[in-house]
Short mmCIF file of C-alpha atoms and ligand atoms in Angstrom, two decimals:
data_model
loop_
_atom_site.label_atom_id
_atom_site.label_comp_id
_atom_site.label_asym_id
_atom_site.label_seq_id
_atom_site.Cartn_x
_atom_site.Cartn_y
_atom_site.Cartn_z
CA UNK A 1332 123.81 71.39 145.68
CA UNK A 1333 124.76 73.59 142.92
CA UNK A 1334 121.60 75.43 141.30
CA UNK A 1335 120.28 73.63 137.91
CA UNK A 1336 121.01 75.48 134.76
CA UNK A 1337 119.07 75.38 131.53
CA UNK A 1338 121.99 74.29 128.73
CA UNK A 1339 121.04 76.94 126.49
CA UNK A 1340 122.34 79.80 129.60
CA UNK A 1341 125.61 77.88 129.81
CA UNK A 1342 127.13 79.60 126.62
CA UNK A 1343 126.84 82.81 128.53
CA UNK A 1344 128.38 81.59 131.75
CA UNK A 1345 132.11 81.87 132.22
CA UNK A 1346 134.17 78.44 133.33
CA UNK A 1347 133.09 77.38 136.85
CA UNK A 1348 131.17 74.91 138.54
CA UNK A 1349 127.59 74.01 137.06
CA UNK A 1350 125.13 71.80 137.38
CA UNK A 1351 122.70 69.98 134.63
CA UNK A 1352 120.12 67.56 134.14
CA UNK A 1353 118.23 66.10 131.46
CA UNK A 1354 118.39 62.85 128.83
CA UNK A 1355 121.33 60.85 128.17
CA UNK A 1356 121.07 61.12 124.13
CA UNK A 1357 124.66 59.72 123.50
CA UNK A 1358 127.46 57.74 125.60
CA UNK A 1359 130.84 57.48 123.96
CA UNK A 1360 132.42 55.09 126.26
CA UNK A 1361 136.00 55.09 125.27
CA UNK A 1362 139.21 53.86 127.01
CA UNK A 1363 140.70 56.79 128.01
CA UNK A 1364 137.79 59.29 127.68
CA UNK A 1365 134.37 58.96 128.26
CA UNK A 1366 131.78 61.41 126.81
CA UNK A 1367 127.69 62.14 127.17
CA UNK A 1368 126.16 63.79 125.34
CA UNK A 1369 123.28 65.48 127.45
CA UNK A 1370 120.00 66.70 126.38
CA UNK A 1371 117.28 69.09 128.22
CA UNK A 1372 114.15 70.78 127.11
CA UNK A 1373 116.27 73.69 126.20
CA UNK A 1374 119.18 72.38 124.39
CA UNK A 1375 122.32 69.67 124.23
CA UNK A 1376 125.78 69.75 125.92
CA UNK A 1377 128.58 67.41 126.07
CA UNK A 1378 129.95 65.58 128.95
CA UNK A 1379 132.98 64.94 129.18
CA UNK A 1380 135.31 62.86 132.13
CA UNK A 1381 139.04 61.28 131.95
CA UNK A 1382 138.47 57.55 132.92
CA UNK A 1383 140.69 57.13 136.01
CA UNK A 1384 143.05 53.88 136.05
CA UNK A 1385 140.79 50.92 137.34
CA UNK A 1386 137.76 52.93 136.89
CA UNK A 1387 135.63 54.12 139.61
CA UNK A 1388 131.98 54.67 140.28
CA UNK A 1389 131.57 58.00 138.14
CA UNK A 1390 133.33 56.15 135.27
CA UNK A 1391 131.47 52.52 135.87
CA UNK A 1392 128.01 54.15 135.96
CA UNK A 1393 128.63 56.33 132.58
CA UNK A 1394 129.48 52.84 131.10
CA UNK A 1395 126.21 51.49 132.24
CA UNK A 1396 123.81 54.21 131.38
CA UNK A 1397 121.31 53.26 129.15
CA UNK A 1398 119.85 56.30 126.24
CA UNK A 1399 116.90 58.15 127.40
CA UNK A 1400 117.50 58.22 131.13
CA UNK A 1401 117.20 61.45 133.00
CA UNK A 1402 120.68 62.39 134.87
CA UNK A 1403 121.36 65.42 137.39
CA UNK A 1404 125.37 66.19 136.77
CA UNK A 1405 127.32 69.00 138.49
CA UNK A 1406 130.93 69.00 137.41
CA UNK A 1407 132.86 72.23 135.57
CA UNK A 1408 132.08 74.24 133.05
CA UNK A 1409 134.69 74.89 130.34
CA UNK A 1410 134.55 76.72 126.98
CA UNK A 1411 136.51 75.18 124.07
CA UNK A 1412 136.32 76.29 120.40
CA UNK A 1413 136.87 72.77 119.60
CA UNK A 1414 133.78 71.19 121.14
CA UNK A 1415 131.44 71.09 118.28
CA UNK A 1416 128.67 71.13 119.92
CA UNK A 1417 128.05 74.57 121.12
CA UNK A 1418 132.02 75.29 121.89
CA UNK A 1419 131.65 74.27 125.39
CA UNK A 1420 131.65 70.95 127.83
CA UNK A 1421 130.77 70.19 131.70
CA UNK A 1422 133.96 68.11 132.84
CA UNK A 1423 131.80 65.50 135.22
CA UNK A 1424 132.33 65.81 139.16
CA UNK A 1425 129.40 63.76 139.91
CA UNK A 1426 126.87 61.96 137.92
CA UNK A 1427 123.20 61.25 139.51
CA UNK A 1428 121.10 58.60 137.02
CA UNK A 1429 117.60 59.84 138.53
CA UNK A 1430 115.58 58.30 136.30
CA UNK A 1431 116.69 55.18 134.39
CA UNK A 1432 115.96 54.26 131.04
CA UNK A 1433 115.40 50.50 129.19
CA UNK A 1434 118.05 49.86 127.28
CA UNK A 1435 115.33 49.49 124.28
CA UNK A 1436 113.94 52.42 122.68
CA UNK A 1437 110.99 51.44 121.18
CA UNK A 1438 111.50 53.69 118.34
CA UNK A 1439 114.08 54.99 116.09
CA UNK A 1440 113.95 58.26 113.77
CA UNK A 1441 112.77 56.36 111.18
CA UNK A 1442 109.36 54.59 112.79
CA UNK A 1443 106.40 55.07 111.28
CA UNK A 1444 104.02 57.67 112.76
CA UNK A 1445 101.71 55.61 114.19
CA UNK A 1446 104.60 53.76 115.87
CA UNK A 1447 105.50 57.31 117.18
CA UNK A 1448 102.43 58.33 118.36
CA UNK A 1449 102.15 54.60 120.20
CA UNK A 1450 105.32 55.88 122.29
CA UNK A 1451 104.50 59.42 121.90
CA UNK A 1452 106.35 60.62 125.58
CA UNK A 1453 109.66 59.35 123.19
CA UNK A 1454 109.23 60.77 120.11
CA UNK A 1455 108.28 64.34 121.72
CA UNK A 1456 111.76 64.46 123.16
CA UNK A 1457 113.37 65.42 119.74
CA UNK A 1458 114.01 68.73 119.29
CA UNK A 1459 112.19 69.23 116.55
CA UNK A 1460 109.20 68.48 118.14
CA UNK A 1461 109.83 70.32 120.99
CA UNK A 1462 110.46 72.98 118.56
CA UNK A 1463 106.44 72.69 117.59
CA UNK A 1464 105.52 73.13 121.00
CA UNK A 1465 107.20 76.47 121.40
CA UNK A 1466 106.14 77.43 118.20
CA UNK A 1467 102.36 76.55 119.05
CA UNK A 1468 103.04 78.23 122.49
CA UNK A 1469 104.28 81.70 121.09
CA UNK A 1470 101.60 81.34 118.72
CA UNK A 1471 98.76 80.89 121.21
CA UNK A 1472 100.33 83.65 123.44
CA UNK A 1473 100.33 86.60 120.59
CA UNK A 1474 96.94 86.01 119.66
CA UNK A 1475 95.87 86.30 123.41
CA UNK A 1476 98.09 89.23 123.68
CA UNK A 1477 96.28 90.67 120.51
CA UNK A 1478 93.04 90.20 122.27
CA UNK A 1479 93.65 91.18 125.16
CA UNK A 1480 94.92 94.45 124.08
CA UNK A 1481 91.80 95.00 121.99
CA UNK A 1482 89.68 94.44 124.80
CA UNK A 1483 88.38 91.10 124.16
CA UNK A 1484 87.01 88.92 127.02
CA UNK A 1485 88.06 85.10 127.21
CA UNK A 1486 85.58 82.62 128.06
CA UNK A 1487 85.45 78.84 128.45
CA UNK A 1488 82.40 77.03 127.45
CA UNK A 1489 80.93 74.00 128.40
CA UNK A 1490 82.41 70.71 126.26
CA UNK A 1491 79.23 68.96 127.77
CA UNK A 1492 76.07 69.44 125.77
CA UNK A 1493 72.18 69.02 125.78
CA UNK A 1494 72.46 68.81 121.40
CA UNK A 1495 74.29 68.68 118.49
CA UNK A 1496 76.70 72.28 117.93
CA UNK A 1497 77.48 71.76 114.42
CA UNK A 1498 76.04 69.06 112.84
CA UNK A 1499 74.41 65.52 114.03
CA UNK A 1500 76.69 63.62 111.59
CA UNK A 1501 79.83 64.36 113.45
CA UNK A 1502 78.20 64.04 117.18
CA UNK A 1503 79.87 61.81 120.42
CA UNK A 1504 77.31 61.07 122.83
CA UNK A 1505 78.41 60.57 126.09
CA UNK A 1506 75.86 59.12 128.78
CA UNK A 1507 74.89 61.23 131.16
CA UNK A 1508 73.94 59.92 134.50
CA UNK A 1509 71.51 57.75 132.56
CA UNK A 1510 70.48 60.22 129.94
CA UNK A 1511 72.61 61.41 126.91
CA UNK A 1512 74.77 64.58 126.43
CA UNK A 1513 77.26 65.50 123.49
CA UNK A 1514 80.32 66.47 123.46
CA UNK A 1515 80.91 70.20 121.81
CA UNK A 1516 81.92 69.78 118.26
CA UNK A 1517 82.36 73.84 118.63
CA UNK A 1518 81.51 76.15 121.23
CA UNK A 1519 79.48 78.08 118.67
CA UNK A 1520 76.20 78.63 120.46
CA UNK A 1521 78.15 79.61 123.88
CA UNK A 1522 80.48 81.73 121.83
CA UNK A 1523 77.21 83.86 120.60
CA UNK A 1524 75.50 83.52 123.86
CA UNK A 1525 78.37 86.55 125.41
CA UNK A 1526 76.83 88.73 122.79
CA UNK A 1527 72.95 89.30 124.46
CA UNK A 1528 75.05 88.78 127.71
CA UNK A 1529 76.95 92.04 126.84
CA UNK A 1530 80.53 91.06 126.50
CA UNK A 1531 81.47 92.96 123.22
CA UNK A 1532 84.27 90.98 121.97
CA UNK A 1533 84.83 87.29 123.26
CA UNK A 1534 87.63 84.71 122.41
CA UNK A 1535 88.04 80.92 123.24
CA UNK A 1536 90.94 78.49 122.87
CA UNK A 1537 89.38 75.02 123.55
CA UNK A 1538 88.93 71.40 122.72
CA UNK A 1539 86.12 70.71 120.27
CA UNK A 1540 85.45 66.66 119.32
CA UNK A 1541 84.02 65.41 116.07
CA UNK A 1542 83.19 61.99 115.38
CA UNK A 1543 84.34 62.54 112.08
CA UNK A 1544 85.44 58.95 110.75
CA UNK A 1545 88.05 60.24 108.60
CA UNK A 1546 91.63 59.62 108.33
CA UNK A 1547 92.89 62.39 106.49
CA UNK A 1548 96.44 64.43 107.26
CA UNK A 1549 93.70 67.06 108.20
CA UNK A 1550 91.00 65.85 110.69
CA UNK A 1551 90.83 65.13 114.56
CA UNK A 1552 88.24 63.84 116.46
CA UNK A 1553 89.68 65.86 119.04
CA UNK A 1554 90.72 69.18 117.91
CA UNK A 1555 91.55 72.47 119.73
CA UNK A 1556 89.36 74.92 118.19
CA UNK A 1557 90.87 79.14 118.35
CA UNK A 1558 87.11 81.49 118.29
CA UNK A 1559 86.41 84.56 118.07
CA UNK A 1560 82.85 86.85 118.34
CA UNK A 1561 82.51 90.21 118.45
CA UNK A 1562 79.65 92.57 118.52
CA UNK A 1563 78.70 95.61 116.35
CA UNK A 1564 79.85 94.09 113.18
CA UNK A 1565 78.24 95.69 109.54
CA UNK A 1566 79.19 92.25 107.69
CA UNK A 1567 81.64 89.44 107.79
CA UNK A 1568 83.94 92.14 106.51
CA UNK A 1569 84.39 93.36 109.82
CA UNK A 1570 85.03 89.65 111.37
CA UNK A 1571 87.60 88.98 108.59
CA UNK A 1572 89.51 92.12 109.17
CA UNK A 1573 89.79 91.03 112.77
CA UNK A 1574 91.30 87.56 111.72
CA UNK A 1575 93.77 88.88 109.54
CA UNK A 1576 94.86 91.42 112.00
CA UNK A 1577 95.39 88.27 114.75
CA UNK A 1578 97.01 86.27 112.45
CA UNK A 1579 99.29 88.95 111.26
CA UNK A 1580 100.06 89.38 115.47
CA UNK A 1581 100.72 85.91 115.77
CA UNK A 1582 102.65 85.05 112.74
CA UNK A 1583 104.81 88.06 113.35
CA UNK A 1584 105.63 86.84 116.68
CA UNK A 1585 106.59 83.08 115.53
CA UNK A 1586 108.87 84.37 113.27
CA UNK A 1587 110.70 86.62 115.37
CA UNK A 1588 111.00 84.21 117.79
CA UNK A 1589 111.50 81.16 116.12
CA UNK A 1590 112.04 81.65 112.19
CA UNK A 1591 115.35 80.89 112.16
CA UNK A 1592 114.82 77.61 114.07
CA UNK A 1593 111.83 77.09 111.80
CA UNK A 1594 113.95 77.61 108.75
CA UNK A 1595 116.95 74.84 110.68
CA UNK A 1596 114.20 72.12 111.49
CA UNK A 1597 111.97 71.97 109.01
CA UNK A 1598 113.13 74.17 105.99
CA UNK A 1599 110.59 76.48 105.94
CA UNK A 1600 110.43 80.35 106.06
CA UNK A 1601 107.49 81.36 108.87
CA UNK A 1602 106.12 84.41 106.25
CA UNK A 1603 104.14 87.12 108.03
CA UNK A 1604 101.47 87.77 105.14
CA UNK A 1605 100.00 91.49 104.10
CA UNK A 1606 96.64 92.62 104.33
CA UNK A 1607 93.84 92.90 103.06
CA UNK A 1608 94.32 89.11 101.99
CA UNK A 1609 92.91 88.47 98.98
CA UNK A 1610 88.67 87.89 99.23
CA UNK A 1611 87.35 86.06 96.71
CA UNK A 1612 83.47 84.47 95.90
CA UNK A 1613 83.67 80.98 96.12
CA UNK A 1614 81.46 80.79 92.58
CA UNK A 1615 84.30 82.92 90.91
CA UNK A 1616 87.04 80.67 92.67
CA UNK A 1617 85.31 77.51 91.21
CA UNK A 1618 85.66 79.70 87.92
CA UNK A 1619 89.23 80.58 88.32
CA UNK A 1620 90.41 77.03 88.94
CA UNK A 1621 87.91 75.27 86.37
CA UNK A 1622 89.91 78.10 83.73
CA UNK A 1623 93.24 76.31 85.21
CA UNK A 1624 91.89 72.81 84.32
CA UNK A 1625 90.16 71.74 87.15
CA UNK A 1626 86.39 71.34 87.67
CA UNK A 1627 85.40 71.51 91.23
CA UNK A 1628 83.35 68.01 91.41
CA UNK A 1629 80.05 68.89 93.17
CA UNK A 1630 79.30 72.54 91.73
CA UNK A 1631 76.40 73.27 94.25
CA UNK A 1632 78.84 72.32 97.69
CA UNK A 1633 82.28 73.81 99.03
CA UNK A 1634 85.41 73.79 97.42
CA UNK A 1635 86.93 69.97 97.85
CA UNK A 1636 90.60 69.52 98.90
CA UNK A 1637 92.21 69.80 95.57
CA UNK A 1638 90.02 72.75 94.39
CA UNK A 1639 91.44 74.31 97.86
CA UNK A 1640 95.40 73.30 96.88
CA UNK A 1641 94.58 75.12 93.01
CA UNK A 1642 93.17 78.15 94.25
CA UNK A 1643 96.04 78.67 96.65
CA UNK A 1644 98.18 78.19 94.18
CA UNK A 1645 96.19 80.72 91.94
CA UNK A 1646 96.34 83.49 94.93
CA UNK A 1647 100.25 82.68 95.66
CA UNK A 1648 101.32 83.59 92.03
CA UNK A 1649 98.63 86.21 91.24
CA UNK A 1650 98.93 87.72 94.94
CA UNK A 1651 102.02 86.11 96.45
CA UNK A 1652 99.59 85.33 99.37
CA UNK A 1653 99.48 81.87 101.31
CA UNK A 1654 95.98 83.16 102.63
CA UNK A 1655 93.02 83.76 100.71
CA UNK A 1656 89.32 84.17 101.93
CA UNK A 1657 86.95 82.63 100.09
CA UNK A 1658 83.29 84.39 100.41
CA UNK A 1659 79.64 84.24 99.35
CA UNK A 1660 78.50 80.94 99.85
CA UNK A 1661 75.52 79.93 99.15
CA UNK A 1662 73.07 79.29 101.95
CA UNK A 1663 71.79 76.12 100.88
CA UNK A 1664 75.86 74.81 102.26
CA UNK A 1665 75.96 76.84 105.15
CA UNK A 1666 74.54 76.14 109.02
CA UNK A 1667 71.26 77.88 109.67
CA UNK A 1668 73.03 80.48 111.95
CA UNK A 1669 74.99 82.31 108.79
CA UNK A 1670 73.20 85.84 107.79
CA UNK A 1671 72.08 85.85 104.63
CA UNK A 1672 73.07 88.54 102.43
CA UNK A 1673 70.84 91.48 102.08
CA UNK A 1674 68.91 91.73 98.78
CA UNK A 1675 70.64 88.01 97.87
CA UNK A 1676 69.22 85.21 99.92
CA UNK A 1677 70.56 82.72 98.57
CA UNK A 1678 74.03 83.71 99.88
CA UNK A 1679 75.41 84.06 103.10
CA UNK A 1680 77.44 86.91 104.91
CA UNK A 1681 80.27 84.17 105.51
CA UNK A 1682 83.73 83.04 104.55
CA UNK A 1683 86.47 80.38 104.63
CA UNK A 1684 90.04 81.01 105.36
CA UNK A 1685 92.38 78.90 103.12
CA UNK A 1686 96.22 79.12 103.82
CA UNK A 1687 98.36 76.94 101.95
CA UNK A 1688 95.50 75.25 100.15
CA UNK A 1689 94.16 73.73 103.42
CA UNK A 1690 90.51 75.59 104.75
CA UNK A 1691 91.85 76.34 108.57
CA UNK A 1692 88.71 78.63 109.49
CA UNK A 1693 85.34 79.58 108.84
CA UNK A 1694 83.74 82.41 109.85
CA UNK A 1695 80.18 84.08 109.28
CA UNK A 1696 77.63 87.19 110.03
CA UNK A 1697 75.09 85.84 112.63
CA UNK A 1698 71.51 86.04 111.71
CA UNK A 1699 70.61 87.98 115.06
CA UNK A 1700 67.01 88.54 114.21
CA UNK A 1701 64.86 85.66 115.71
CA UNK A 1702 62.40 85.15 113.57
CA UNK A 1703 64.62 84.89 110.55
CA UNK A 1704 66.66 82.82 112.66
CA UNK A 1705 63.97 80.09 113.16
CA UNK A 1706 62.96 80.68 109.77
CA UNK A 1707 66.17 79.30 108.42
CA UNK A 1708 66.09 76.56 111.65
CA UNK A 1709 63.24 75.31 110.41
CA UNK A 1710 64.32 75.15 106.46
CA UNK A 1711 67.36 73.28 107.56
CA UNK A 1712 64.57 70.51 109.55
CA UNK A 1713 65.94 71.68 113.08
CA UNK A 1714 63.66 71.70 115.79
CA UNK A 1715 62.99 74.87 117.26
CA UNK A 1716 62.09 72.89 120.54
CA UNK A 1717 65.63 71.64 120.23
CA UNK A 1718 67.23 74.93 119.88
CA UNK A 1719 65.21 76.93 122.15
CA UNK A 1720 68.01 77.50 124.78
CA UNK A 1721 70.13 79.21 121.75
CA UNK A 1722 67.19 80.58 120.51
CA UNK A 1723 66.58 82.56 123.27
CA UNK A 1724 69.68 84.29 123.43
CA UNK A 1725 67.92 86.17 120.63
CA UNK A 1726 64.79 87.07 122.24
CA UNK A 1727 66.04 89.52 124.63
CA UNK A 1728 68.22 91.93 122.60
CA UNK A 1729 71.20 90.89 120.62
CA UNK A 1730 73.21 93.17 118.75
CA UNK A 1731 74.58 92.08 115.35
CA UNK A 1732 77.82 89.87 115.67
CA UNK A 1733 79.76 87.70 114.06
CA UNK A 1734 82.51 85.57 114.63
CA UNK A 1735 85.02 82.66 113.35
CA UNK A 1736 86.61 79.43 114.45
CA UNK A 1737 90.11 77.88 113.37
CA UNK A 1738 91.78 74.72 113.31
CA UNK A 1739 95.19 75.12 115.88
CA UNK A 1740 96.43 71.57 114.30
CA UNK A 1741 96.23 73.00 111.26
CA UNK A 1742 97.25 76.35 111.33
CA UNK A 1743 100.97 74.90 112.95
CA UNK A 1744 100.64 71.98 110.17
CA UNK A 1745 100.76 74.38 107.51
CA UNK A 1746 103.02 77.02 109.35
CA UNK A 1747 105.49 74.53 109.98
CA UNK A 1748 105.03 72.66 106.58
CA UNK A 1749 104.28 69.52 108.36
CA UNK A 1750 102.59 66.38 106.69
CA UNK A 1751 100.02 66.18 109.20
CA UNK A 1752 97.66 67.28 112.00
CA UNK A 1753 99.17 64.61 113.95
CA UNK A 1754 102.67 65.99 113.86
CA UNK A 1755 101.82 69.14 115.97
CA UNK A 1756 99.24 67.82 118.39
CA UNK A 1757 100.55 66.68 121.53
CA UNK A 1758 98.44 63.80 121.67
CA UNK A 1759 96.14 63.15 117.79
CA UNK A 1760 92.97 61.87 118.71
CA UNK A 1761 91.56 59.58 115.86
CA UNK A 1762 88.87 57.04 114.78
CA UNK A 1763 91.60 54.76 115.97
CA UNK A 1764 93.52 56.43 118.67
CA UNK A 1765 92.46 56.75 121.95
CA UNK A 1766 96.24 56.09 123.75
CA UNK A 1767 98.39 57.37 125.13
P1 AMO B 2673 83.95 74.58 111.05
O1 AMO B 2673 83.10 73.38 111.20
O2 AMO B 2673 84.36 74.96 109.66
O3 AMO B 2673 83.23 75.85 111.64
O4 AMO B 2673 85.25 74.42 111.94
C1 AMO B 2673 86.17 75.48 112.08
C2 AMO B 2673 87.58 75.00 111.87
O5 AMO B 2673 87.91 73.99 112.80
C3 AMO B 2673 88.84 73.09 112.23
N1 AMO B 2673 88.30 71.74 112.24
C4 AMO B 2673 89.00 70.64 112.47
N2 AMO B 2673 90.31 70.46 112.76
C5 AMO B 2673 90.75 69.20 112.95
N3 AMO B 2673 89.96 68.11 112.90
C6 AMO B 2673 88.62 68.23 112.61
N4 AMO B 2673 87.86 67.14 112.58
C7 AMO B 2673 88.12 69.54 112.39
N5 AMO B 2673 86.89 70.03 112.11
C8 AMO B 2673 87.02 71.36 112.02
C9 AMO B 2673 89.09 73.54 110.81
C10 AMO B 2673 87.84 74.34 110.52
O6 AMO B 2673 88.08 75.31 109.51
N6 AMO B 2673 81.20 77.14 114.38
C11 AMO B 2673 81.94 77.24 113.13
C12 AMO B 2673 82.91 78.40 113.17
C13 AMO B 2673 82.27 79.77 113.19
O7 AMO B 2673 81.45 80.05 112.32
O8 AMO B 2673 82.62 80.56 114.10
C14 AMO B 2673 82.69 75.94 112.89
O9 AMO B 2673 82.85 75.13 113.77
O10 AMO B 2673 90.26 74.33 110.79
#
């Protein structure tokens, strides 16, 4: 048996015998010629075989195969300007159907997206989509690379939890050989916990789960959550010159690998931004947008989604950024962890990153000193009782730290200009999705 290869190495291959497998996307069945087109996770070729008089079983199987099923064909390779598709075609010798298809696909290009996600398997086979998945891949890989050469540690925390890691609004509770655990909205507390253990600089990329009821272009209840902590810190300056710097790595990478499929699939340029990015205090970005018309509705809480969408706009004509960190706020809207600023209590050492008007991040200064820490524990009506495995990472020697977690949906959403978070997660989680 001739050795598989990938479609998009035939181009480089001179004429000769080859062998290829993959989907059946297209049969032209005619009466002297009969064409396939073929597609694998790679790329598409055409098929191509001369119907013999009377047919035969080559020609009598092409005529039966149904879209969608998964062929192995060896047969001759031959490069012709006029094939459109790539200037080259395999001239069948013999035609395996490995994997048949129903003759029904389920969906078309046009089905809605929850009719997509219902036959998800299908609608991943477009190249588009497959497209994401690289994307996301490359993606994933520079930031590791960036970390690893700036001799961060990975770790993987538990998903399983004794309490709430966020918030208790947003909390799955999962029984527990007859008692209750919860599943990590974040791996926050773990995150911190490599600081006292003397890691230096630690990174995560895991699943965090919300049971946030929303159904918003935006949220997950099952979400794959990039982090970041690091030791040694002076402020959350340090932390968000350390997230620019990784997402200058791995924007740089996606467009050099992919930007010009990018730009074919989905008409967008992948844009490696410049740092600093803009910092601005989220009481002067309330300003900036209420001086553009619009008043933020709730003065004393975060931005809301449209006051996100005008300040990116503000940034990207003042700065010609799609990122902007938003900074300063106010403790009373921030989790009981965030240092608060020196000399300025009522703020907090901590930020948002916004890019394209959607918040993908946040990211903070950790109070490190434990009896500020249960102060502010205690002023948000946590238990201390509750806490007092976190708490304890604190009574042993901690140095300061500080550290951020992102939204992977949403960073490829935006990068990709994608309507939604379901678009680039291989399978969305939602109030209403639990399948496939
Ligand atoms: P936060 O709660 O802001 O911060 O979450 C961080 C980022 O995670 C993403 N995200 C979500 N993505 C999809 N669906 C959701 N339901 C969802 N919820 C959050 C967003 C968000 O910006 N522990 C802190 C981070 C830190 O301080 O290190 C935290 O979890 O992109």
């Amino acid at each position: 048996m001739t050795a598989r290869t990938l479609v998009k190495d035939l181009a480089a291959l001179e004429d000769g015998p080859v062998a290829v497998a993959g989907w059946v996307e297209t049969v032209r069945d005619q009466k002297k010629v009969q064409f396939v087109v073929l597609r694998d996770e790679s790329g598409a070729v055409q098929l191509v075989r001369p119907r013999p008089e009377g047919d035969d079983d080559i020609s009598r199987s092409i005529s039966e195969l149904t879209l969608g099923s998964f062929v192995r064909v060896e047969g001759d390779l031959k490069h012709d300007e006029r094939v459109k598709l790539g200037g080259i075609e395999v001239k069948v010798a013999e035609l395996d159907v490995v994997g048949p298809a129903l003759p029904e696909n389920p969906i078309a290009d046009d089905s809605s997206i929850d009719k997509r996600l219902d036959w998800r398997f299908l609608d991943l086979r477009r190249p588009e989509q497959n497209l994401v998945f690289r994307v996301q891949t490359t993606f994933e890989h520079a930031l590791r690379t960036w970390w690893v050469e700036h001799d961060f540690i990975e770790i993987h925390t538990p998903k399983l939890m004794a309490s709430a890691s966020e918030s208790r609004a947003e909390l799955f509770q999962v029984d527990y050989f007859g008692g209750a655990a919860y599943l990590a909205q974040s791996p926050q507390f773990f995150k911190q916990m490599a600081q006292p253990a003397g890691f230096g600089k630690v990174f995560e990329v895991g699943p965090a789960f919300r049971a946030d009821p929303s159904f918003t272009s935006r949220h997950a209840t099952e979400f794959t959550s990039v982090d970041a902590e690091i030791s040694w810190i002076d402020s959350h300056e340090d932390v968000m010159r350390m997230h620019e710097e990784l997402l200058v790595a791995g924007l740089t990478a996606v467009r050099d690998k992919h930007g010009e499929a990018v730009r074919e699939a989905f008409g967008v340029e992948v844009v490696v931004p410049s740092t600093p990015f803009p910092r601005i205090p989220l009481a002067e970005a309330k300003r900036i947008v209420a001086e553009r018309g619009y008043t933020v509705p709730r003065q004393d809480e975060d931005m809301d989604p449209e006051g996100e969408r005008r300040i990116a706009a503000y940034v990207q004509e003042e700065f010609g950024s799609q990122f902007v960190f938003l900074t300063d706020y106010a403790a009373s809207i921030r989790p009981f962890y965030h240092k608060r600023r020196d000399g300025d209590p009522g703020l907090t050492n901590s930020y948002d990153l916004i890019m394209g008007g959607v918040e993908i991040s946040t990211g903070a200064q950790r109070e490190h000193r434990i009896d500020v820490l249960e102060e502010q524990a205690r002023e948000k009506g946590l238990d201390p009782e509750e806490l007092r495995f976190y708490l304890d990472f604190f009574r042993y020697g901690v140095p300061p730290h500080g550290g951020f977690g992102m939204g992977l949906g949403r960073v490829l959403m935006l990068l990709l200009g994608l309507p939604s978070i379901r678009e680039v997660t291989y399978l969305f989680r939602g109030p209403n999705r639990l399948l496939p």
